Amino acid sequence: MGRRQELERRQNLLARFGRLIAAETRLESLLSLISEELKNILSADRCRVFLIDPYKGELWTRVLVNNEDKILRVPIGRGVAGFVAKTGSAVNLHSAYRDARFTEDLDRLTGYQTKTVLAVPLTGHDGIILGVFEVLNKLKGAFTEEDEGLLRILATMAASFVENATLYNDLRRSHVETIYRMALVAEFRDQKDTGRHLRRMSRFSGILARAMGLSDAEAEDIRCAAPLHDIGKVAIPDSILRKPGALTADEYEEMKRHTIYGGRMLANAESRLLRLASRIAMGHHERYDGTGYPQGVKGEEIPMEARIVSVADVFDALISKRVYKGAWDISEVKAYFQEQRGKIFDPQVVDKLFENLDRILAAADEENRRIQEDEAMQKPTPTANAQPEQPEDHHLRR
Ligand SMILES: [Fe+2]
Ligand SMILES: [Fe+2]
């Protein structure tokens, strides 16, 4: 390729790069997009985008290890990327293994052999280093000074987009965390556990939502909003919520109102997630055949998210062991959902439950493992003062 054509090619790629990164607001997608584009523009074999985790003082990046997506962490100061993050100066190595700044650990982990490396800092608007762009093994020869200039321009172009996506990501994470902690308030008062049920049913809800044909983003929203389904229980008096044994008819009517209370607490929120949670709280005890509560709406009149959460919620209640009941056998659980398919539950959601049963049970195992790890770290266990006699679970007397 002539010099002129090469210049033209790069200009086109640069324009394309600008267009693409401006259109992507989600951090994960933005980073993989950047890394794919940098690889092409610089004619490199690989590209890694490292970001600084300010809380841990480390750089992190996503890499493939044995075809598995992994997060890799590097202390600031270690290796080429660590050096760039620490000093803010670019590094261009023509023979990586001969340079003291290079460390072999990433190669060993990823089964790769780095020959040439070009790395530049990614600097935010206030001059603080946000991360490092690193391209590896130029397809022909070594990286030139011109390549270095180009990578610097790309880093400057990308910086504000990465900065905004990071901020958005942090904001969303703290919003989701606050929602989850709100849900824990209601759950803790009722079951005195640290949200085991919430964590599992929320995972199931996300899997079912995706299986129902919703987008990744919509399914993720449902996963995050699902834990609030019973938030309305905070308005139910202790005398009912914590009553051992059966409720009177009046008490049961009041108990059923947790749907209305929850729906109202969350209604008309500005946050899309909270509005979604409001529909879930209001609709999670409606039945497909119209015999549920509080409104007795049926079929597609019940919001899709509520039909999904209803299945996830009851499924978890049945497969789990509680103080007053053992866990049901999975074959009993399946028979129950088969029996209630089209009565209590949306038949389509039940079909998706059966089709994805392995994934859902694997998600339950994974959450249980994490819960155990979390509980091992915080003593005394929150269940230590649980009362011997437990109130009946409203999940099972719908
Ligand atoms: Fe409920
Ligand atoms: Fe529940």
Coordinates of C-alpha atoms and ligand atoms in Angstrom, one line a residue:
M1 CA 0.0 0.0 0.0
G2 CA 1.4 3.4 -0.9
R3 CA 1.9 6.1 1.7
R4 CA -0.9 8.2 0.4
Q5 CA -3.4 5.3 0.5
E6 CA -2.2 4.3 3.9
L7 CA -2.8 7.9 5.1
E8 CA -6.3 7.8 3.6
R9 CA -7.1 4.4 5.2
R10 CA -6.1 5.8 8.6
Q11 CA -8.1 8.9 8.2
N12 CA -11.2 6.9 7.4
L13 CA -10.6 4.6 10.3
L14 CA -10.2 7.6 12.6
A15 CA -13.5 9.1 11.5
R16 CA -15.2 5.8 11.9
F17 CA -13.7 5.5 15.4
G18 CA -15.0 8.9 16.4
R19 CA -18.5 8.0 15.2
L20 CA -18.6 4.6 16.9
I21 CA -17.4 5.6 20.3
A22 CA -19.8 8.6 20.4
A23 CA -22.7 6.2 19.9
E24 CA -21.9 3.8 22.8
T25 CA -22.7 4.7 26.4
R26 CA -22.3 1.4 28.2
L27 CA -18.8 1.0 29.6
E28 CA -18.3 -2.7 28.8
S29 CA -19.4 -2.4 25.2
L30 CA -17.4 0.8 24.8
L31 CA -14.2 -0.8 26.0
S32 CA -14.5 -3.8 23.7
L33 CA -15.4 -1.5 20.8
I34 CA -12.3 0.6 21.4
S35 CA -10.1 -2.3 21.7
E36 CA -11.3 -3.9 18.4
E37 CA -10.9 -0.6 16.6
L38 CA -7.5 0.2 17.9
K39 CA -6.3 -3.2 16.8
N40 CA -7.4 -2.5 13.3
I41 CA -6.2 1.1 13.1
L42 CA -2.7 0.3 14.4
S43 CA -2.5 -3.0 12.4
A44 CA -1.8 -4.8 15.6
D45 CA -2.5 -8.4 16.6
R46 CA -4.0 -7.5 19.9
C47 CA -5.2 -4.6 22.0
R48 CA -5.9 -4.2 25.7
V49 CA -7.6 -1.3 27.3
F50 CA -6.8 -1.0 31.0
L51 CA -8.7 1.2 33.4
I52 CA -7.6 2.3 36.8
D53 CA -9.6 1.1 39.8
P54 CA -9.0 4.1 42.1
Y55 CA -10.2 2.2 45.2
K56 CA -7.8 -0.6 44.8
G57 CA -4.9 1.2 43.1
E58 CA -4.9 -1.3 40.3
L59 CA -5.4 -1.5 36.6
W60 CA -8.0 -3.9 35.3
T61 CA -8.8 -5.3 31.8
R62 CA -10.9 -8.0 30.3
V63 CA -9.0 -10.8 28.6
L64 CA -9.8 -14.2 27.2
V65 CA -8.2 -17.1 29.1
N66 CA -8.9 -20.5 27.6
N67 CA -11.8 -18.9 25.8
E68 CA -13.3 -17.6 29.0
D69 CA -13.8 -13.9 29.6
K70 CA -11.8 -12.9 32.7
I71 CA -11.0 -9.7 34.5
L72 CA -7.2 -9.3 34.9
R73 CA -5.8 -7.0 37.6
V74 CA -2.3 -5.4 37.5
P75 CA -0.8 -3.3 40.3
I76 CA 0.0 0.2 39.2
G77 CA 3.8 0.3 38.5
R78 CA 4.0 -3.3 37.4
G79 CA 4.6 -4.3 33.7
V80 CA 4.4 -2.0 30.7
A81 CA 0.8 -0.9 31.4
G82 CA 1.6 -0.4 35.1
F83 CA 4.6 1.8 34.1
V84 CA 2.5 4.0 31.8
A85 CA -0.2 4.4 34.4
K86 CA 2.4 5.4 37.0
T87 CA 4.5 7.7 35.0
G88 CA 2.1 9.0 32.3
S89 CA 4.7 8.5 29.6
A90 CA 4.3 6.3 26.5
V91 CA 6.3 3.1 26.0
N92 CA 7.2 1.6 22.6
L93 CA 9.2 -1.7 22.8
H94 CA 10.6 -3.3 19.7
S95 CA 11.6 -6.4 21.7
A96 CA 9.4 -6.8 24.8
Y97 CA 11.3 -9.6 26.5
R98 CA 14.6 -7.6 26.5
D99 CA 13.1 -4.7 28.4
A100 CA 13.1 -4.5 32.2
R101 CA 9.7 -2.8 32.2
F102 CA 8.0 -5.8 30.6
T103 CA 6.8 -8.7 32.8
E104 CA 5.9 -12.1 31.4
D105 CA 3.0 -12.9 33.8
L106 CA 0.2 -11.7 31.4
D107 CA 1.7 -13.7 28.5
R108 CA 1.9 -16.8 30.7
L109 CA -1.7 -16.4 31.8
T110 CA -3.1 -15.8 28.4
G111 CA -0.8 -18.2 26.5
Y112 CA 0.5 -15.4 24.3
Q113 CA 3.9 -14.2 23.2
T114 CA 4.3 -10.5 23.1
K115 CA 7.0 -9.2 20.7
T116 CA 6.3 -5.6 20.2
V117 CA 4.3 -3.3 22.5
L118 CA 3.0 0.3 22.2
A119 CA 1.3 1.8 25.2
V120 CA 0.0 5.3 25.9
P121 CA -1.9 6.8 28.9
L122 CA -5.6 7.6 28.7
T123 CA -5.9 11.0 30.4
G124 CA -9.2 12.5 31.8
H125 CA -10.2 16.1 31.4
D126 CA -8.6 17.1 34.6
G127 CA -5.2 15.6 33.7
I128 CA -5.7 12.5 35.9
I129 CA -4.7 9.2 34.3
L130 CA -7.8 7.0 33.8
G131 CA -6.1 4.0 32.1
V132 CA -3.8 2.7 29.4
F133 CA -4.2 1.8 25.8
E134 CA -1.9 -1.0 24.8
V135 CA -1.4 -2.6 21.4
L136 CA 0.6 -5.7 20.9
N137 CA 2.6 -7.3 18.1
K138 CA 2.4 -5.1 15.0
L139 CA 1.5 -7.3 12.0
K140 CA 4.6 -6.0 10.1
G141 CA 7.8 -4.8 11.9
A142 CA 7.6 -2.7 15.0
F143 CA 5.4 0.2 16.0
T144 CA 6.7 3.6 14.7
E145 CA 6.7 7.1 16.1
E146 CA 3.9 7.8 13.8
D147 CA 1.9 4.9 15.4
E148 CA 2.6 6.4 18.8
G149 CA 1.2 9.8 17.6
L150 CA -1.8 8.1 16.2
L151 CA -2.5 6.1 19.4
R152 CA -2.2 9.3 21.4
I153 CA -4.8 11.0 19.2
L154 CA -7.1 8.0 19.6
A155 CA -6.7 8.1 23.4
T156 CA -7.5 11.8 23.5
M157 CA -10.6 11.2 21.3
A158 CA -11.8 8.3 23.6
A159 CA -11.0 9.9 27.0
S160 CA -14.2 11.9 27.6
F161 CA -16.4 9.0 26.4
V162 CA -14.6 6.5 28.7
E163 CA -14.9 9.0 31.5
N164 CA -18.7 9.5 31.0
A165 CA -19.3 5.8 30.6
T166 CA -17.4 5.1 33.9
L167 CA -19.5 7.8 35.7
Y168 CA -22.7 6.4 34.3
N169 CA -21.6 2.9 35.3
D170 CA -20.8 4.0 38.9
L171 CA -24.1 5.8 39.1
R172 CA -26.2 2.9 37.9
R173 CA -24.3 0.6 40.3
S174 CA -25.1 2.7 43.3
H175 CA -28.7 3.1 42.2
V176 CA -29.1 -0.7 41.9
E177 CA -27.3 -1.2 45.2
T178 CA -29.7 1.2 47.0
I179 CA -32.7 -0.6 45.4
Y180 CA -31.4 -3.9 46.7
R181 CA -30.7 -2.5 50.2
M182 CA -34.3 -1.1 50.3
A183 CA -35.6 -4.6 49.4
L184 CA -33.5 -6.0 52.2
V185 CA -35.2 -3.8 54.7
A186 CA -38.6 -5.5 54.0
E187 CA -37.1 -9.0 53.7
F188 CA -35.0 -8.7 56.9
R189 CA -38.1 -7.8 58.9
D190 CA -40.0 -10.7 57.5
Q191 CA -37.6 -13.6 57.2
K192 CA -34.6 -12.3 59.2
D193 CA -32.2 -13.5 56.5
T194 CA -29.8 -11.5 54.4
G195 CA -31.6 -11.7 51.2
R196 CA -31.0 -15.3 50.1
H197 CA -34.4 -15.5 48.5
L198 CA -34.0 -12.0 46.9
R199 CA -30.7 -12.8 45.4
R200 CA -31.9 -16.1 43.8
M201 CA -35.3 -14.9 42.7
S202 CA -33.7 -11.8 41.1
R203 CA -31.3 -14.0 39.1
F204 CA -34.2 -16.3 38.0
S205 CA -36.2 -13.2 36.9
G206 CA -33.3 -12.0 34.7
I207 CA -32.9 -15.4 33.0
L208 CA -36.6 -15.8 32.4
A209 CA -36.9 -12.2 31.1
R210 CA -34.1 -12.9 28.5
A211 CA -35.8 -16.2 27.6
M212 CA -39.1 -14.4 27.0
G213 CA -37.3 -12.5 24.3
L214 CA -36.6 -9.2 26.1
S215 CA -33.3 -7.5 25.4
D216 CA -30.2 -7.8 27.6
A217 CA -30.8 -4.3 28.9
E218 CA -34.5 -5.0 29.7
A219 CA -33.7 -8.3 31.4
E220 CA -31.0 -6.6 33.4
D221 CA -33.6 -4.0 34.6
I222 CA -36.0 -6.7 35.6
R223 CA -33.2 -8.5 37.5
C224 CA -32.4 -5.3 39.4
A225 CA -36.1 -4.3 40.1
A226 CA -37.3 -7.8 41.1
P227 CA -36.0 -7.7 44.7
L228 CA -38.5 -5.0 45.5
H229 CA -41.5 -7.2 44.9
D230 CA -42.4 -7.4 48.6
I231 CA -41.3 -4.0 49.7
G232 CA -44.9 -3.2 50.7
K233 CA -44.5 -5.7 53.6
V234 CA -42.8 -2.9 55.6
A235 CA -46.4 -1.4 56.0
I236 CA -47.8 -4.7 57.4
P237 CA -48.0 -4.7 61.2
D238 CA -45.8 -7.1 63.1
S239 CA -48.9 -8.8 64.7
I240 CA -49.7 -10.1 61.2
L241 CA -46.3 -10.3 59.5
R242 CA -44.7 -12.2 62.4
K243 CA -47.7 -14.1 63.6
P244 CA -46.9 -17.8 64.2
G245 CA -49.4 -20.1 62.5
A246 CA -52.4 -19.3 60.4
L247 CA -53.9 -15.8 59.8
T248 CA -57.5 -15.0 60.3
A249 CA -59.5 -14.0 57.2
D250 CA -59.1 -10.2 58.0
E251 CA -55.4 -10.6 58.7
Y252 CA -55.0 -12.3 55.4
E253 CA -56.8 -9.5 53.6
E254 CA -54.4 -7.0 55.2
M255 CA -51.4 -9.2 54.3
K256 CA -52.6 -9.2 50.6
R257 CA -52.4 -5.4 50.7
H258 CA -48.6 -5.5 50.6
T259 CA -49.0 -5.5 46.9
I260 CA -50.9 -2.2 46.9
Y261 CA -48.6 -0.6 49.5
G262 CA -45.5 -1.6 47.5
G263 CA -47.0 -0.4 44.2
R264 CA -47.8 3.0 45.8
M265 CA -44.5 3.4 47.5
L266 CA -42.7 3.1 44.2
A267 CA -45.3 4.7 41.9
N268 CA -44.6 7.7 39.7
A269 CA -40.9 7.6 40.4
E270 CA -38.5 9.4 38.0
S271 CA -36.3 6.4 37.9
R272 CA -37.2 3.9 35.2
L273 CA -36.1 1.0 37.5
L274 CA -38.4 2.1 40.3
R275 CA -41.4 2.5 38.0
L276 CA -40.7 -1.1 36.8
A277 CA -40.4 -2.2 40.4
S278 CA -43.8 -0.6 41.2
R279 CA -45.5 -2.6 38.5
I280 CA -43.8 -5.8 39.8
A281 CA -44.8 -5.1 43.4
M282 CA -48.4 -4.4 42.3
G283 CA -48.7 -7.4 40.0
H284 CA -46.7 -10.3 41.4
H285 CA -49.7 -12.0 43.1
E286 CA -52.0 -11.6 40.1
R287 CA -52.9 -14.8 38.4
Y288 CA -53.0 -15.5 34.7
D289 CA -56.6 -16.7 35.0
G290 CA -57.7 -13.5 36.8
T291 CA -58.2 -15.1 40.2
G292 CA -55.2 -13.3 41.9
Y293 CA -54.9 -10.1 43.8
P294 CA -55.1 -7.1 44.3
Q295 CA -56.9 -6.2 41.1
G296 CA -57.8 -9.6 39.7
V297 CA -56.5 -8.7 36.2
K298 CA -55.7 -11.5 33.9
G299 CA -53.5 -12.7 31.0
E300 CA -51.6 -10.0 29.2
E301 CA -53.3 -7.3 31.3
I302 CA -50.8 -8.3 34.0
P303 CA -47.5 -6.6 33.1
M304 CA -45.0 -9.0 31.6
E305 CA -42.4 -8.2 34.3
A306 CA -44.9 -9.2 37.0
R307 CA -45.8 -12.4 35.2
I308 CA -42.0 -13.2 35.0
V309 CA -41.3 -12.3 38.6
S310 CA -44.3 -14.3 39.9
V311 CA -42.8 -17.5 38.5
A312 CA -39.3 -16.7 39.7
D313 CA -40.6 -15.8 43.2
V314 CA -42.7 -19.0 43.7
F315 CA -40.0 -21.2 42.1
D316 CA -37.5 -20.0 44.6
A317 CA -39.9 -20.4 47.6
L318 CA -40.5 -24.0 46.6
I319 CA -37.0 -25.1 46.0
S320 CA -35.7 -23.6 49.2
K321 CA -35.7 -24.9 52.7
R322 CA -37.4 -22.7 55.2
V323 CA -37.8 -23.2 59.0
Y324 CA -41.3 -24.6 58.7
K325 CA -40.9 -26.6 55.6
G326 CA -38.3 -28.7 53.7
A327 CA -37.4 -27.9 50.1
W328 CA -39.6 -29.6 47.6
D329 CA -38.1 -32.1 45.3
I330 CA -37.5 -30.7 41.8
S331 CA -39.9 -33.2 40.3
E332 CA -42.7 -32.0 42.7
V333 CA -41.9 -28.4 41.8
K334 CA -42.1 -29.2 38.1
A335 CA -45.4 -31.0 38.6
Y336 CA -46.7 -28.0 40.5
F337 CA -45.8 -25.5 37.7
Q338 CA -47.2 -27.9 35.1
E339 CA -50.5 -28.1 37.1
Q340 CA -50.6 -24.2 37.5
R341 CA -49.6 -23.5 33.9
G342 CA -52.2 -21.1 32.5
K343 CA -54.0 -20.9 35.9
I344 CA -51.7 -19.0 38.3
F345 CA -48.8 -18.6 35.9
D346 CA -48.3 -17.3 32.4
P347 CA -48.0 -20.6 30.3
Q348 CA -45.2 -19.1 28.2
V349 CA -43.1 -18.1 31.3
V350 CA -43.6 -21.6 32.7
D351 CA -42.4 -23.1 29.4
K352 CA -39.3 -20.9 29.6
L353 CA -38.8 -22.0 33.2
F354 CA -38.7 -25.7 32.0
E355 CA -36.5 -25.0 29.0
N356 CA -34.0 -23.1 31.1
L357 CA -34.2 -25.2 34.3
D358 CA -30.5 -26.2 34.2
R359 CA -29.3 -22.7 33.9
I360 CA -31.7 -21.5 36.6
L361 CA -30.6 -24.2 39.1
A362 CA -27.0 -23.5 38.3
A363 CA -27.6 -19.8 39.0
A364 CA -29.2 -20.9 42.3
D365 CA -26.1 -22.9 43.2
E366 CA -23.9 -20.0 42.3
E367 CA -25.9 -17.5 44.5
N368 CA -25.9 -20.0 47.4
R369 CA -22.1 -20.3 47.2
R370 CA -21.7 -16.5 47.2
I371 CA -24.1 -16.1 50.1
Q372 CA -22.1 -18.6 52.1
E373 CA -18.9 -16.8 51.3
D374 CA -20.5 -13.5 52.3
E375 CA -21.9 -14.9 55.5
A376 CA -18.5 -16.4 56.4
M377 CA -17.1 -12.9 56.4
Q378 CA -19.7 -11.3 58.6
K379 CA -20.1 -12.8 62.1
P380 CA -22.4 -13.2 64.0
T381 CA -24.7 -14.6 61.4
P382 CA -28.0 -12.6 61.0
T383 CA -30.0 -15.8 61.6
A384 CA -28.5 -16.2 65.1
N385 CA -31.5 -14.5 66.8
A386 CA -34.2 -15.9 64.5
Q387 CA -37.3 -16.9 66.5
P388 CA -37.9 -20.6 66.7
E389 CA -41.5 -20.4 65.5
Q390 CA -41.8 -18.8 62.1
P391 CA -44.8 -17.1 60.6
E392 CA -46.4 -18.7 57.6
D393 CA -44.9 -17.8 54.3
H394 CA -47.3 -15.8 52.1
H395 CA -45.6 -17.3 49.0
L396 CA -47.3 -20.6 49.7
R397 CA -50.8 -19.4 50.4
R398 CA -51.3 -17.3 47.4
Ligands
FE1 FE -45.5 -10.9 47.8
FE2 FE -40.7 -13.3 47.4

